[in-house]
Amino acid sequence: MIKIKPLITEFFNQYTYDDIEKYIELGGFSGLRNAIKGGREFPINELKLADLKGRGGAEFPAWRKWDAAKKRTDSLKLILCNADEGEPGSFKDRDLLSRDPYKVIEGMIIAAYSTGAEKGYIYIREEYAYIREHFIVACDKARQAGYLGDDILNAGFSFDIKVNIGAGAYICGENTALIESMQGRVGRPRLKPPRVGEKGLFGLPTMVNNVETFVCATTVLMHGSDVYTRQGTEISKGNKVISLSGKIKNPGTYEIPFGVSLNEILYDLGGGSKTGEPIKFVQTGGASGPIIPASQFDLKYAYEDFKASDFIMGAGSIVVADESVGVIDYLIAIEEFFKHESCGKCTPCREGLSHIVKILHKMADKTATQKDMDKLLRVSEVMVNASFCGLGETAPTSLLSAIKYFGDELYLNIKKEEA
Ligand SMILES: Cc1cc2nc3c(=O)[nH]c(=O)nc-3n(C[C@H](O)[C@H](O)[C@H](O)COP(=O)(O)O)c2cc1C
Ligand code: SF4
């Protein structure tokens, strides 16, 4: 049985968004006070000791980003919280924002103190309308209590947060597309460099982190990196918040220590299949992640184990499919999603997805041939290597892993070529 000591989600169900007093009573803003006591370098060192990796999917060490932002000498720097959460199957940021909004706010304030940023923005997914309204109230309460605004806690720094509405497209979760859309332009990725840390929103240096990254930063500063790293593995330290969904008895948001197995997640927490049909595979990391067959469920949920097996955990979603789910039907749903969400800027992704979807439909109709399969692999390879951004690069991931692990099922649908 998994032993869990919640740290990241420790305040879930203990207060409501408009009750800042209760948050403070629970220990809220002690992370900020610890940060101020330790000085501007202290939070960065703590994040380094905790080895906190960005929770938006790219696993970039948070301390490196914070350190780079701190070292910039520009007169105005920005903090941006990415709460776009458009990845299918991912809803942990929604729960972090709605069930513990002050930990997000506190993390952004700690980041501002440490890096010297004066303005903060949070870009909240368009569909999360009620959360946005509640988050605005939480920011007002924090302002009234002196945690936002001028000379916060008399520590000689000022910071405030503005709430923005997402543009309603999956691609707007990508940093540069997100910033383009915030400036009133079409939400499409732009060329890098310059990276957003150098030239981001309104041309100013902008440090972007995911919701969970800010919440983890607050947690590390509240408890100390030594307590935070008591859970997890040598390389994947601490805990992770995951979104479990699909054909599973107990779907939901869970905090788990890194290092537990997929079996433990699916059966101890998830309660197993909800239909009685055996679980056939899971997809981790959202639509852009791999398909992992049941034979691999001993795999540990940790960066190092996933990397060794060529899997990714992305933002932490796990979608469960049972034996009633056909792999081709599943792939069609995924690739149709990407085709719909592709911004169309670059040819490999725009054209590649049209080809992939067409061939998958031919497979479903049993009219696809070996030539189609060859084309599928060729197009996927071009997309992975030549797409302009992460959407196109990762859109074929599920397909390629399905060919590896469910090749027999896929090839049953391939028509023998006539001589
Ligand atoms: C197509 C696409 C969609 C993305 N969507 C999100 C998202 O919804 N939320 C998020 O935090 N990061 C998303 N990212 C990753 C961000 O570009 C960025 O790496 C992340 O916000 C950085 O925060 P972190 O370092 O804390 O992980 C997306 C990336 C791509 C390529
Ligand atoms: S890879 Fe896809 S989403 Fe990204 S820029 Fe190219 S067309 Fe747009």
mmCIF file of N, CA and C in Angstrom, residues 122-216:
data_model
loop_
_atom_site.group_PDB
_atom_site.id
_atom_site.type_symbol
_atom_site.label_atom_id
_atom_site.label_comp_id
_atom_site.label_asym_id
_atom_site.label_seq_id
_atom_site.Cartn_x
_atom_site.Cartn_y
_atom_site.Cartn_z
ATOM 1 N N ILE A 122 -0.988 35.856 -14.140
ATOM 2 C CA ILE A 122 -1.373 34.446 -14.208
ATOM 3 C C ILE A 122 -2.349 34.294 -15.368
ATOM 4 N N TYR A 123 -2.042 33.331 -16.226
ATOM 5 C CA TYR A 123 -2.828 33.102 -17.449
ATOM 6 C C TYR A 123 -3.657 31.848 -17.204
ATOM 7 N N ILE A 124 -4.940 32.068 -16.889
ATOM 8 C CA ILE A 124 -5.791 30.948 -16.492
ATOM 9 C C ILE A 124 -6.667 30.494 -17.660
ATOM 10 N N ARG A 125 -6.657 29.204 -17.871
ATOM 11 C CA ARG A 125 -7.418 28.581 -18.964
ATOM 12 C C ARG A 125 -8.821 29.180 -19.083
ATOM 13 N N GLU A 126 -9.208 29.460 -20.300
ATOM 14 C CA GLU A 126 -10.481 30.140 -20.575
ATOM 15 C C GLU A 126 -11.668 29.406 -19.943
ATOM 16 N N GLU A 127 -11.624 28.049 -20.002
ATOM 17 C CA GLU A 127 -12.753 27.256 -19.491
ATOM 18 C C GLU A 127 -12.847 27.268 -17.965
ATOM 19 N N TYR A 128 -11.797 27.698 -17.256
ATOM 20 C CA TYR A 128 -11.815 27.704 -15.785
ATOM 21 C C TYR A 128 -12.397 29.020 -15.259
ATOM 22 N N ALA A 129 -13.561 29.411 -15.756
ATOM 23 C CA ALA A 129 -14.112 30.740 -15.446
ATOM 24 C C ALA A 129 -14.329 30.949 -13.943
ATOM 25 N N TYR A 130 -14.928 29.950 -13.261
ATOM 26 C CA TYR A 130 -15.237 30.160 -11.846
ATOM 27 C C TYR A 130 -13.955 30.235 -11.011
ATOM 28 N N ILE A 131 -12.943 29.478 -11.443
ATOM 29 C CA ILE A 131 -11.667 29.516 -10.701
ATOM 30 C C ILE A 131 -11.038 30.897 -10.834
ATOM 31 N N ARG A 132 -11.154 31.448 -12.043
ATOM 32 C CA ARG A 132 -10.587 32.786 -12.293
ATOM 33 C C ARG A 132 -11.224 33.800 -11.362
ATOM 34 N N GLU A 133 -12.561 33.750 -11.258
ATOM 35 C CA GLU A 133 -13.272 34.699 -10.384
ATOM 36 C C GLU A 133 -12.796 34.539 -8.948
ATOM 37 N N HIS A 134 -12.671 33.299 -8.485
ATOM 38 C CA HIS A 134 -12.238 33.041 -7.106
ATOM 39 C C HIS A 134 -10.792 33.499 -6.903
ATOM 40 N N PHE A 135 -9.977 33.313 -7.928
ATOM 41 C CA PHE A 135 -8.564 33.681 -7.804
ATOM 42 C C PHE A 135 -8.424 35.200 -7.695
ATOM 43 N N ILE A 136 -9.277 35.923 -8.404
ATOM 44 C CA ILE A 136 -9.251 37.399 -8.318
ATOM 45 C C ILE A 136 -9.598 37.820 -6.889
ATOM 46 N N VAL A 137 -10.590 37.155 -6.294
ATOM 47 C CA VAL A 137 -10.969 37.466 -4.897
ATOM 48 C C VAL A 137 -9.790 37.153 -3.970
ATOM 49 N N ALA A 138 -9.144 36.016 -4.175
ATOM 50 C CA ALA A 138 -7.999 35.635 -3.326
ATOM 51 C C ALA A 138 -6.881 36.679 -3.428
ATOM 52 N N CYS A 139 -6.628 37.180 -4.643
ATOM 53 C CA CYS A 139 -5.593 38.227 -4.820
ATOM 54 C C CYS A 139 -6.004 39.493 -4.073
ATOM 55 N N ASP A 140 -7.295 39.860 -4.144
ATOM 56 C CA ASP A 140 -7.779 41.052 -3.413
ATOM 57 C C ASP A 140 -7.525 40.891 -1.916
ATOM 58 N N LYS A 141 -7.858 39.714 -1.400
ATOM 59 C CA LYS A 141 -7.670 39.442 0.043
ATOM 60 C C LYS A 141 -6.188 39.549 0.410
ATOM 61 N N ALA A 142 -5.329 38.988 -0.461
ATOM 62 C CA ALA A 142 -3.878 39.024 -0.191
ATOM 63 C C ALA A 142 -3.378 40.473 -0.216
ATOM 64 N N ARG A 143 -3.956 41.277 -1.111
ATOM 65 C CA ARG A 143 -3.572 42.700 -1.205
ATOM 66 C C ARG A 143 -3.982 43.433 0.065
ATOM 67 N N GLN A 144 -5.240 43.187 0.496
ATOM 68 C CA GLN A 144 -5.750 43.853 1.719
ATOM 69 C C GLN A 144 -4.917 43.460 2.945
ATOM 70 N N ALA A 145 -4.419 42.228 2.935
ATOM 71 C CA ALA A 145 -3.644 41.752 4.096
ATOM 72 C C ALA A 145 -2.159 42.137 4.012
ATOM 73 N N GLY A 146 -1.784 42.843 2.948
ATOM 74 C CA GLY A 146 -0.403 43.340 2.843
ATOM 75 C C GLY A 146 0.584 42.371 2.216
ATOM 76 N N TYR A 147 0.058 41.294 1.578
ATOM 77 C CA TYR A 147 0.973 40.339 0.945
ATOM 78 C C TYR A 147 1.208 40.662 -0.532
ATOM 79 N N LEU A 148 0.362 41.528 -1.082
ATOM 80 C CA LEU A 148 0.582 42.040 -2.436
ATOM 81 C C LEU A 148 0.554 43.557 -2.331
ATOM 82 N N GLY A 149 1.260 44.218 -3.243
ATOM 83 C CA GLY A 149 1.279 45.690 -3.214
ATOM 84 C C GLY A 149 2.663 46.198 -2.872
ATOM 85 N N ASP A 150 2.696 47.399 -2.265
ATOM 86 C CA ASP A 150 3.998 48.043 -1.982
ATOM 87 C C ASP A 150 4.597 47.548 -0.674
ATOM 88 N N ASP A 151 5.903 47.499 -0.661
ATOM 89 C CA ASP A 151 6.689 47.168 0.540
ATOM 90 C C ASP A 151 6.080 45.996 1.339
ATOM 91 N N ILE A 152 6.021 44.861 0.679
ATOM 92 C CA ILE A 152 5.391 43.658 1.272
ATOM 93 C C ILE A 152 6.131 43.243 2.548
ATOM 94 N N LEU A 153 5.386 43.070 3.633
ATOM 95 C CA LEU A 153 5.918 42.675 4.952
ATOM 96 C C LEU A 153 7.108 43.561 5.372
ATOM 97 N N ASN A 154 7.084 44.806 4.932
ATOM 98 C CA ASN A 154 8.168 45.783 5.235
ATOM 99 C C ASN A 154 9.546 45.256 4.831
ATOM 100 N N ALA A 155 9.549 44.411 3.802
ATOM 101 C CA ALA A 155 10.828 43.805 3.401
ATOM 102 C C ALA A 155 11.465 44.560 2.239
ATOM 103 N N GLY A 156 10.862 45.707 1.866
ATOM 104 C CA GLY A 156 11.481 46.547 0.839
ATOM 105 C C GLY A 156 11.297 46.046 -0.583
ATOM 106 N N PHE A 157 10.260 45.262 -0.834
ATOM 107 C CA PHE A 157 9.976 44.905 -2.232
ATOM 108 C C PHE A 157 8.474 44.999 -2.498
ATOM 109 N N SER A 158 8.146 45.280 -3.757
ATOM 110 C CA SER A 158 6.742 45.443 -4.159
ATOM 111 C C SER A 158 6.418 44.452 -5.268
ATOM 112 N N PHE A 159 5.183 43.975 -5.232
ATOM 113 C CA PHE A 159 4.778 42.981 -6.246
ATOM 114 C C PHE A 159 3.261 42.902 -6.280
ATOM 115 N N ASP A 160 2.727 42.747 -7.487
ATOM 116 C CA ASP A 160 1.279 42.522 -7.585
ATOM 117 C C ASP A 160 0.990 41.552 -8.725
ATOM 118 N N ILE A 161 -0.227 41.006 -8.712
ATOM 119 C CA ILE A 161 -0.588 39.970 -9.694
ATOM 120 C C ILE A 161 -1.819 40.395 -10.486
ATOM 121 N N LYS A 162 -1.737 40.236 -11.807
ATOM 122 C CA LYS A 162 -2.889 40.490 -12.671
ATOM 123 C C LYS A 162 -3.360 39.155 -13.253
ATOM 124 N N VAL A 163 -4.673 38.986 -13.290
ATOM 125 C CA VAL A 163 -5.227 37.716 -13.783
ATOM 126 C C VAL A 163 -5.655 37.872 -15.248
ATOM 127 N N ASN A 164 -5.162 36.976 -16.108
ATOM 128 C CA ASN A 164 -5.510 37.016 -17.528
ATOM 129 C C ASN A 164 -6.325 35.792 -17.944
ATOM 130 N N ILE A 165 -7.155 35.987 -18.970
ATOM 131 C CA ILE A 165 -7.980 34.874 -19.468
ATOM 132 C C ILE A 165 -7.254 34.188 -20.616
ATOM 133 N N GLY A 166 -7.167 32.863 -20.562
ATOM 134 C CA GLY A 166 -6.552 32.115 -21.651
ATOM 135 C C GLY A 166 -7.334 32.286 -22.948
ATOM 136 N N ALA A 167 -6.654 32.021 -24.072
ATOM 137 C CA ALA A 167 -7.287 32.269 -25.373
ATOM 138 C C ALA A 167 -8.102 31.081 -25.875
ATOM 139 N N GLY A 168 -8.120 29.986 -25.103
ATOM 140 C CA GLY A 168 -8.987 28.856 -25.477
ATOM 141 C C GLY A 168 -8.393 27.908 -26.489
ATOM 142 N N ALA A 169 -7.056 27.884 -26.577
ATOM 143 C CA ALA A 169 -6.409 26.949 -27.510
ATOM 144 C C ALA A 169 -5.289 26.213 -26.786
ATOM 145 N N TYR A 170 -5.139 24.930 -27.095
ATOM 146 C CA TYR A 170 -4.103 24.109 -26.463
ATOM 147 C C TYR A 170 -2.713 24.710 -26.685
ATOM 148 N N ILE A 171 -2.453 25.207 -27.886
ATOM 149 C CA ILE A 171 -1.114 25.716 -28.208
ATOM 150 C C ILE A 171 -0.744 26.932 -27.341
ATOM 151 N N CYS A 172 -1.743 27.618 -26.806
ATOM 152 C CA CYS A 172 -1.454 28.805 -25.978
ATOM 153 C C CYS A 172 -0.845 28.440 -24.631
ATOM 154 N N GLY A 173 -0.723 27.134 -24.323
ATOM 155 C CA GLY A 173 0.020 26.727 -23.127
ATOM 156 C C GLY A 173 1.523 26.796 -23.365
ATOM 157 N N GLU A 174 1.936 26.795 -24.640
ATOM 158 C CA GLU A 174 3.362 26.914 -24.957
ATOM 159 C C GLU A 174 3.762 28.364 -24.675
ATOM 160 N N ASN A 175 4.891 28.504 -23.945
ATOM 161 C CA ASN A 175 5.284 29.834 -23.443
ATOM 162 C C ASN A 175 5.172 30.998 -24.424
ATOM 163 N N THR A 176 5.761 30.827 -25.616
ATOM 164 C CA THR A 176 5.811 31.971 -26.523
ATOM 165 C C THR A 176 4.432 32.249 -27.135
ATOM 166 N N ALA A 177 3.668 31.178 -27.414
ATOM 167 C CA ALA A 177 2.310 31.366 -27.947
ATOM 168 C C ALA A 177 1.434 32.032 -26.891
ATOM 169 N N LEU A 178 1.643 31.625 -25.646
ATOM 170 C CA LEU A 178 0.889 32.203 -24.523
ATOM 171 C C LEU A 178 1.131 33.728 -24.464
ATOM 172 N N ILE A 179 2.394 34.094 -24.562
ATOM 173 C CA ILE A 179 2.746 35.515 -24.474
ATOM 174 C C ILE A 179 2.213 36.283 -25.690
ATOM 175 N N GLU A 180 2.320 35.673 -26.869
ATOM 176 C CA GLU A 180 1.755 36.320 -28.064
ATOM 177 C C GLU A 180 0.270 36.609 -27.833
ATOM 178 N N SER A 181 -0.451 35.606 -27.321
ATOM 179 C CA SER A 181 -1.905 35.771 -27.148
ATOM 180 C C SER A 181 -2.205 36.826 -26.079
ATOM 181 N N MET A 182 -1.345 36.923 -25.053
ATOM 182 C CA MET A 182 -1.571 37.950 -24.019
ATOM 183 C C MET A 182 -1.404 39.358 -24.585
ATOM 184 N N GLN A 183 -0.617 39.459 -25.656
ATOM 185 C CA GLN A 183 -0.389 40.775 -26.266
ATOM 186 C C GLN A 183 -1.382 41.065 -27.382
ATOM 187 N N GLY A 184 -2.413 40.238 -27.473
ATOM 188 C CA GLY A 184 -3.480 40.501 -28.446
ATOM 189 C C GLY A 184 -3.177 39.966 -29.826
ATOM 190 N N ARG A 185 -2.106 39.179 -29.951
ATOM 191 C CA ARG A 185 -1.781 38.620 -31.267
ATOM 192 C C ARG A 185 -2.330 37.199 -31.370
ATOM 193 N N VAL A 186 -2.204 36.603 -32.567
ATOM 194 C CA VAL A 186 -2.631 35.219 -32.757
ATOM 195 C C VAL A 186 -1.739 34.333 -31.882
ATOM 196 N N GLY A 187 -2.347 33.391 -31.168
ATOM 197 C CA GLY A 187 -1.572 32.521 -30.277
ATOM 198 C C GLY A 187 -0.802 31.470 -31.028
ATOM 199 N N ARG A 188 0.369 31.877 -31.553
ATOM 200 C CA ARG A 188 1.243 30.934 -32.260
ATOM 201 C C ARG A 188 2.649 31.034 -31.674
ATOM 202 N N PRO A 189 3.386 29.910 -31.592
ATOM 203 C CA PRO A 189 4.754 29.989 -31.062
ATOM 204 C C PRO A 189 5.616 30.911 -31.927
ATOM 205 N N ARG A 190 6.559 31.586 -31.311
ATOM 206 C CA ARG A 190 7.493 32.411 -32.087
ATOM 207 C C ARG A 190 8.897 31.829 -31.952
ATOM 208 N N LEU A 191 9.760 32.288 -32.859
ATOM 209 C CA LEU A 191 11.128 31.778 -32.913
ATOM 210 C C LEU A 191 11.880 32.080 -31.619
ATOM 211 N N LYS A 192 12.690 31.101 -31.148
ATOM 212 C CA LYS A 192 13.571 31.313 -29.992
ATOM 213 C C LYS A 192 14.995 30.989 -30.442
ATOM 214 N N PRO A 193 16.045 31.675 -30.010
ATOM 215 C CA PRO A 193 16.025 32.845 -29.137
ATOM 216 C C PRO A 193 15.446 34.082 -29.828
ATOM 217 N N PRO A 194 15.140 35.164 -29.064
ATOM 218 C CA PRO A 194 15.374 35.275 -27.632
ATOM 219 C C PRO A 194 14.369 34.449 -26.827
ATOM 220 N N ARG A 195 14.824 33.825 -25.746
ATOM 221 C CA ARG A 195 13.942 33.092 -24.854
ATOM 222 C C ARG A 195 13.124 34.083 -24.034
ATOM 223 N N VAL A 196 12.009 33.593 -23.489
ATOM 224 C CA VAL A 196 11.120 34.529 -22.782
ATOM 225 C C VAL A 196 11.792 35.092 -21.522
ATOM 226 N N GLY A 197 12.771 34.357 -20.991
ATOM 227 C CA GLY A 197 13.525 34.858 -19.840
ATOM 228 C C GLY A 197 14.317 36.113 -20.191
ATOM 229 N N GLU A 198 14.621 36.283 -21.490
ATOM 230 C CA GLU A 198 15.329 37.493 -21.917
ATOM 231 C C GLU A 198 14.332 38.532 -22.425
ATOM 232 N N LYS A 199 13.443 38.105 -23.304
ATOM 233 C CA LYS A 199 12.474 38.994 -23.937
ATOM 234 C C LYS A 199 11.140 38.275 -23.970
ATOM 235 N N GLY A 200 10.310 38.556 -23.003
ATOM 236 C CA GLY A 200 9.035 37.852 -22.923
ATOM 237 C C GLY A 200 7.864 38.798 -23.106
ATOM 238 N N LEU A 201 6.971 38.816 -22.128
ATOM 239 C CA LEU A 201 5.776 39.660 -22.224
ATOM 240 C C LEU A 201 6.169 41.139 -22.334
ATOM 241 N N PHE A 202 5.591 41.843 -23.300
ATOM 242 C CA PHE A 202 5.879 43.265 -23.580
ATOM 243 C C PHE A 202 7.374 43.515 -23.785
ATOM 244 N N GLY A 203 8.088 42.477 -24.236
ATOM 245 C CA GLY A 203 9.525 42.626 -24.507
ATOM 246 C C GLY A 203 10.376 42.610 -23.241
ATOM 247 N N LEU A 204 9.761 42.317 -22.084
ATOM 248 C CA LEU A 204 10.502 42.346 -20.812
ATOM 249 C C LEU A 204 10.895 40.926 -20.397
ATOM 250 N N PRO A 205 11.983 40.800 -19.627
ATOM 251 C CA PRO A 205 12.357 39.453 -19.150
ATOM 252 C C PRO A 205 11.231 38.864 -18.316
ATOM 253 N N THR A 206 10.826 37.643 -18.660
ATOM 254 C CA THR A 206 9.641 37.047 -18.028
ATOM 255 C C THR A 206 9.956 35.629 -17.575
ATOM 256 N N MET A 207 9.826 35.402 -16.276
ATOM 257 C CA MET A 207 10.083 34.056 -15.776
ATOM 258 C C MET A 207 8.759 33.293 -15.696
ATOM 259 N N VAL A 208 8.652 32.247 -16.483
ATOM 260 C CA VAL A 208 7.395 31.486 -16.560
ATOM 261 C C VAL A 208 7.533 30.159 -15.813
ATOM 262 N N ASN A 209 6.592 29.892 -14.936
ATOM 263 C CA ASN A 209 6.502 28.579 -14.290
ATOM 264 C C ASN A 209 5.067 28.096 -14.292
ATOM 265 N N ASN A 210 4.943 26.799 -14.198
ATOM 266 C CA ASN A 210 3.650 26.132 -14.093
ATOM 267 C C ASN A 210 3.056 26.353 -12.683
ATOM 268 N N VAL A 211 1.741 26.198 -12.568
ATOM 269 C CA VAL A 211 1.036 26.355 -11.281
ATOM 270 C C VAL A 211 1.677 25.477 -10.193
ATOM 271 N N GLU A 212 1.839 24.186 -10.522
ATOM 272 C CA GLU A 212 2.360 23.247 -9.507
ATOM 273 C C GLU A 212 3.788 23.611 -9.112
ATOM 274 N N THR A 213 4.567 24.157 -10.041
ATOM 275 C CA THR A 213 5.946 24.549 -9.709
ATOM 276 C C THR A 213 5.923 25.623 -8.618
ATOM 277 N N PHE A 214 5.026 26.622 -8.769
ATOM 278 C CA PHE A 214 4.936 27.678 -7.736
ATOM 279 C C PHE A 214 4.459 27.087 -6.409
ATOM 280 N N VAL A 215 3.486 26.164 -6.474
ATOM 281 C CA VAL A 215 2.971 25.557 -5.234
ATOM 282 C C VAL A 215 4.080 24.743 -4.551
ATOM 283 N N CYS A 216 4.858 24.018 -5.341
ATOM 284 C CA CYS A 216 5.975 23.241 -4.772
ATOM 285 C C CYS A 216 7.011 24.179 -4.156
#
